[in-house]
């Protein structure tokens, strides 16, 4: 009986041990080592000159203009991608809410970009946005609009990156919202119809609150993912022109060999920004989420 009682007490810990080992190895250890490296001046090209510098890397970050430029670009990118993706996904989801063969085909079509490599997507959009031979400027000329420099101009490069990211992500989040819409009980809408509620009022008072958990999830996930954008920038612009598309992760990537300590310190700052934003979201919005 004593052995059985001991095993019953240890069994939960034994069952979660593999998962906890993975979290410790692939999450906690890298985060701890990142913080450790941020306190050193560490050069991969010359490890003999590496030394402990304490908070100097963080002081240097706060005094550099290129860091604030990267932070501003990342903020604009995140705001653009999150707002546009959520709005367009919601509109398309409402349109595709009814179950039909046509809607199923459309859903499969808009989901396709999400399963394609972002590198492949970026290369296709590089061709579409080519100023002289690209398809987009060709279409602009056909309809009488002036051509755009797209990725070649610092005024339009970041907007172009946002367009590509929204196009790639919109199908996935549309399907999440469609599933949420179809889970709402029809009886709720029938009761609203008996009260002669307008379509706008039904959408605002019933539909949005009922799908608020999914919208909140999308907001959190997209904000975190957008702040960590790298691959699209790397393939399409390389941070240019004139650092117009340099994001925080690409900024971190730029110091990967010359000063790993400074790069790690910037990573810690990015982690703190994402954590702060997530905390603010939960404090301001979690009470407005309607869980059934």
Coordinates of C-alpha atoms in Angstrom, one line a residue:
X1 CA 0.0 0.0 0.0
X2 CA 2.8 2.4 0.8
X3 CA 4.4 1.7 -2.6
X4 CA 1.1 2.3 -4.3
X5 CA 0.6 5.5 -2.5
X6 CA 4.1 6.7 -3.3
X7 CA 3.5 5.9 -7.0
X8 CA 0.2 7.7 -7.1
X9 CA 2.0 10.7 -5.7
X10 CA 4.9 10.5 -8.2
X11 CA 2.9 9.5 -11.3
X12 CA 1.8 13.1 -12.3
X13 CA 5.4 14.3 -12.2
X14 CA 6.6 11.2 -14.1
X15 CA 4.0 11.8 -16.8
X16 CA 4.9 15.5 -17.3
X17 CA 8.7 14.9 -17.0
X18 CA 9.3 14.5 -20.8
X19 CA 7.4 17.7 -21.6
X20 CA 9.2 19.6 -18.8
X21 CA 12.5 18.3 -20.0
X22 CA 11.8 19.6 -23.5
X23 CA 10.7 23.0 -22.1
X24 CA 13.8 23.3 -20.0
X25 CA 16.1 22.2 -22.8
X26 CA 14.6 24.2 -25.7
X27 CA 13.0 27.2 -23.9
X28 CA 14.4 27.9 -20.5
X29 CA 18.0 27.1 -21.2
X30 CA 18.2 29.3 -24.4
X31 CA 16.5 32.2 -22.6
X32 CA 18.8 31.9 -19.7
X33 CA 21.9 31.7 -22.0
X34 CA 20.6 34.7 -24.0
X35 CA 20.5 36.8 -20.8
X36 CA 23.9 35.5 -19.8
X37 CA 25.4 36.5 -23.2
X38 CA 23.8 39.9 -23.0
X39 CA 26.2 40.8 -20.1
X40 CA 29.3 40.1 -22.2
X41 CA 31.1 41.7 -25.0
X42 CA 31.5 38.5 -27.1
X43 CA 33.0 38.4 -30.6
X44 CA 32.8 35.1 -32.5
X45 CA 35.7 36.2 -34.8
X46 CA 38.0 36.8 -31.8
X47 CA 36.8 35.0 -28.6
X48 CA 40.0 35.9 -26.7
X49 CA 38.8 39.5 -26.5
X50 CA 35.5 38.5 -25.0
X51 CA 34.8 40.1 -21.6
X52 CA 32.1 40.8 -19.0
X53 CA 30.6 44.3 -19.4
X54 CA 27.5 44.1 -17.2
X55 CA 24.8 46.5 -18.4
X56 CA 26.9 48.3 -20.9
X57 CA 25.2 46.5 -23.9
X58 CA 21.8 47.7 -22.7
X59 CA 23.1 51.2 -22.2
X60 CA 24.5 51.2 -25.7
X61 CA 21.2 50.0 -27.2
X62 CA 19.3 52.9 -25.6
X63 CA 21.7 55.3 -27.1
X64 CA 21.8 54.2 -30.7
X65 CA 19.6 55.7 -33.3
X66 CA 19.6 52.6 -35.5
X67 CA 17.9 50.6 -32.7
X68 CA 15.1 53.1 -32.5
X69 CA 14.8 53.0 -36.3
X70 CA 14.4 49.3 -36.2
X71 CA 12.0 49.5 -33.3
X72 CA 9.8 52.0 -35.2
X73 CA 9.9 49.9 -38.4
X74 CA 8.8 46.9 -36.4
X75 CA 6.0 48.8 -34.6
X76 CA 4.6 50.1 -37.9
X77 CA 4.9 46.6 -39.5
X78 CA 3.2 45.0 -36.6
X79 CA 0.4 47.5 -36.4
X80 CA -0.2 47.3 -40.2
X81 CA -0.1 43.5 -40.4
X82 CA -2.3 42.9 -37.3
X83 CA -5.0 45.4 -38.1
X84 CA -5.2 44.6 -41.8
X85 CA -5.1 40.8 -41.3
X86 CA -7.8 40.9 -38.6
X87 CA -10.1 43.1 -40.5
X88 CA -9.8 41.3 -43.8
X89 CA -10.0 37.9 -42.2
X90 CA -13.2 38.9 -40.4
X91 CA -14.8 40.3 -43.5
X92 CA -13.9 37.2 -45.6
X93 CA -15.0 34.9 -42.8
X94 CA -18.4 36.5 -42.6
X95 CA -18.7 36.1 -46.4
X96 CA -17.6 32.4 -46.2
X97 CA -19.7 31.6 -43.2
X98 CA -22.4 29.7 -45.1
X99 CA -21.6 26.0 -45.7
X100 CA -21.5 25.4 -49.5
X101 CA -19.3 23.7 -52.1
X102 CA -18.2 27.0 -53.5
X103 CA -17.2 28.3 -50.1
X104 CA -15.2 25.2 -49.4
X105 CA -13.2 25.7 -52.6
X106 CA -12.6 29.4 -51.7
X107 CA -11.4 28.4 -48.2
X108 CA -9.0 25.9 -49.6
X109 CA -7.7 28.5 -52.0
X110 CA -7.1 31.2 -49.5
X111 CA -5.4 28.8 -47.1
X112 CA -2.9 27.7 -49.7
X113 CA -0.4 30.6 -49.1
X114 CA -0.1 29.6 -45.5
X115 CA 1.3 26.2 -46.3
X116 CA 3.7 27.5 -48.9
X117 CA 7.2 28.4 -47.8
X118 CA 7.5 32.1 -47.0
X119 CA 10.8 32.1 -49.0
X120 CA 8.9 30.9 -52.1
X121 CA 6.2 33.5 -51.5
X122 CA 8.7 36.3 -51.1
X123 CA 10.5 35.3 -54.4
X124 CA 7.2 35.4 -56.3
X125 CA 6.3 38.8 -54.9
X126 CA 9.8 40.0 -55.7
X127 CA 8.9 39.4 -59.4
X128 CA 5.4 40.8 -59.0
X129 CA 6.8 44.1 -57.5
X130 CA 9.7 44.5 -59.9
X131 CA 9.4 48.1 -61.0
X132 CA 10.1 47.6 -64.7
X133 CA 8.9 44.1 -65.6
X134 CA 6.7 43.3 -62.7
X135 CA 3.0 42.3 -63.1
X136 CA 1.7 44.8 -60.6
X137 CA 3.1 47.9 -62.4
X138 CA 1.9 46.4 -65.7
X139 CA -1.6 46.2 -64.3
X140 CA -1.3 49.8 -63.0
X141 CA -0.3 51.0 -66.5
X142 CA -3.3 49.2 -68.0
X143 CA -5.8 51.0 -65.7
X144 CA -4.0 54.4 -66.1
X145 CA -2.3 54.5 -62.6
X146 CA 1.3 55.6 -62.2
X147 CA 3.8 52.7 -61.5
X148 CA 5.2 52.3 -58.0
X149 CA 8.8 51.7 -56.9
X150 CA 7.5 49.1 -54.4
X151 CA 10.6 47.6 -52.8
X152 CA 13.0 50.0 -54.4
X153 CA 11.9 53.1 -52.5
X154 CA 12.2 53.7 -48.8
X155 CA 8.7 55.3 -48.8
X156 CA 7.0 52.1 -50.1
X157 CA 9.2 49.2 -49.1
X158 CA 7.8 48.7 -45.7
X159 CA 4.2 48.9 -47.0
X160 CA 5.2 46.3 -49.6
X161 CA 6.4 43.9 -46.9
X162 CA 3.2 44.4 -45.0
X163 CA 1.1 43.5 -48.1
X164 CA 3.0 40.3 -48.6
X165 CA 2.7 39.3 -44.9
X166 CA -1.0 40.0 -44.9
X167 CA -1.6 38.0 -48.1
X168 CA 0.3 35.1 -46.7
X169 CA -1.4 35.0 -43.3
X170 CA -5.0 36.0 -44.1
X171 CA -6.2 32.5 -45.1
X172 CA -5.2 30.8 -41.9
X173 CA -6.9 33.3 -39.6
X174 CA -9.9 33.4 -41.9
X175 CA -10.5 29.7 -41.3
X176 CA -10.2 30.2 -37.5
X177 CA -12.9 32.8 -37.6
X178 CA -15.1 30.8 -39.9
X179 CA -14.9 27.9 -37.5
X180 CA -15.8 30.3 -34.6
X181 CA -18.8 31.7 -36.6
X182 CA -20.1 28.3 -37.4
X183 CA -20.0 27.2 -33.7
X184 CA -22.5 29.9 -32.7
X185 CA -25.9 28.5 -32.0
X186 CA -28.5 29.5 -34.6
X187 CA -31.1 29.9 -31.8
X188 CA -29.3 33.0 -30.7
X189 CA -29.8 34.6 -34.1
X190 CA -33.4 33.4 -34.2
X191 CA -34.1 35.2 -30.9
X192 CA -32.5 38.3 -32.2
X193 CA -34.7 38.1 -35.4
X194 CA -37.8 37.9 -33.2
X195 CA -36.7 41.1 -31.5
X196 CA -36.3 42.8 -35.0
X197 CA -32.6 43.5 -34.3
X198 CA -30.8 45.1 -37.2
X199 CA -27.9 43.2 -38.9
X200 CA -25.4 45.6 -37.6
X201 CA -26.7 45.3 -34.0
X202 CA -26.7 41.5 -34.3
X203 CA -23.1 41.5 -35.6
X204 CA -21.9 44.0 -32.9
X205 CA -23.9 42.6 -29.9
X206 CA -23.9 38.9 -30.7
X207 CA -21.4 37.8 -33.3
X208 CA -18.3 39.8 -32.1
X209 CA -18.7 38.8 -28.4
X210 CA -19.3 35.2 -29.4
X211 CA -16.1 35.0 -31.4
X212 CA -14.0 37.2 -29.1
X213 CA -11.9 34.3 -27.7
X214 CA -10.7 33.5 -31.2
X215 CA -10.1 37.2 -32.1
X216 CA -8.2 37.6 -28.8
X217 CA -6.0 34.6 -29.7
X218 CA -5.3 36.0 -33.2
X219 CA -4.4 39.3 -31.7
X220 CA -1.9 37.8 -29.3
X221 CA -0.3 35.4 -31.8
X222 CA -0.1 37.9 -34.6
X223 CA 1.5 40.6 -32.4
X224 CA 4.2 38.2 -31.2
X225 CA 4.8 36.8 -34.7
X226 CA 4.9 40.2 -36.3
X227 CA 7.5 41.5 -33.8
X228 CA 9.7 38.5 -34.7
X229 CA 9.5 38.9 -38.5
X230 CA 12.7 38.1 -40.3
X231 CA 12.5 35.8 -43.3
X232 CA 10.4 38.1 -45.5
X233 CA 12.7 41.0 -44.8
X234 CA 15.8 38.9 -45.4
X235 CA 14.6 37.6 -48.8
X236 CA 12.9 40.7 -50.2
X237 CA 14.8 43.7 -49.0
X238 CA 17.7 42.8 -46.8
X239 CA 16.7 45.6 -44.5
X240 CA 16.9 48.3 -47.2
X241 CA 16.6 50.6 -48.8
X242 CA 18.3 53.0 -46.3
X243 CA 17.2 50.7 -43.4
X244 CA 13.6 51.4 -44.2
X245 CA 12.6 47.7 -43.6
X246 CA 15.2 46.8 -40.9
X247 CA 13.2 45.1 -38.1
X248 CA 14.3 44.2 -34.7
X249 CA 15.1 40.6 -35.5
X250 CA 17.0 41.6 -38.6
X251 CA 18.8 44.2 -36.6
X252 CA 19.8 41.5 -34.1
X253 CA 20.9 39.3 -37.0
X254 CA 23.3 42.0 -38.2
X255 CA 25.5 41.7 -35.1
X256 CA 25.6 37.9 -35.1
X257 CA 29.4 37.7 -35.5
X258 CA 30.8 41.1 -34.6
X259 CA 29.2 41.5 -31.2
X260 CA 27.1 38.5 -30.0
X261 CA 26.7 40.2 -26.6
X262 CA 25.1 43.3 -28.1
X263 CA 22.9 41.1 -30.3
X264 CA 21.8 39.0 -27.2
X265 CA 21.0 42.2 -25.3
X266 CA 18.8 43.4 -28.1
X267 CA 17.1 40.0 -28.1
X268 CA 16.4 40.5 -24.3
X269 CA 14.9 43.9 -25.0
X270 CA 12.7 42.4 -27.8
X271 CA 11.6 39.6 -25.4
X272 CA 10.7 42.3 -22.8
X273 CA 8.8 44.3 -25.3
X274 CA 6.7 41.3 -26.4
X275 CA 6.1 40.3 -22.8
X276 CA 5.0 43.8 -21.9
X277 CA 2.6 44.0 -24.9
X278 CA 1.1 40.6 -24.0
X279 CA 0.6 41.7 -20.4
X280 CA -1.1 44.9 -21.6
X281 CA -3.4 42.9 -23.9
X282 CA -4.4 40.6 -21.1
X283 CA -5.0 43.5 -18.6
X284 CA -7.0 45.6 -21.0
X285 CA -8.9 43.0 -23.1
X286 CA -9.1 39.7 -21.3
X287 CA -12.2 40.9 -19.3
X288 CA -14.0 41.8 -22.5
X289 CA -13.5 38.3 -24.0
X290 CA -16.8 36.3 -23.8
X291 CA -16.1 32.7 -23.0
X292 CA -19.1 30.4 -23.5

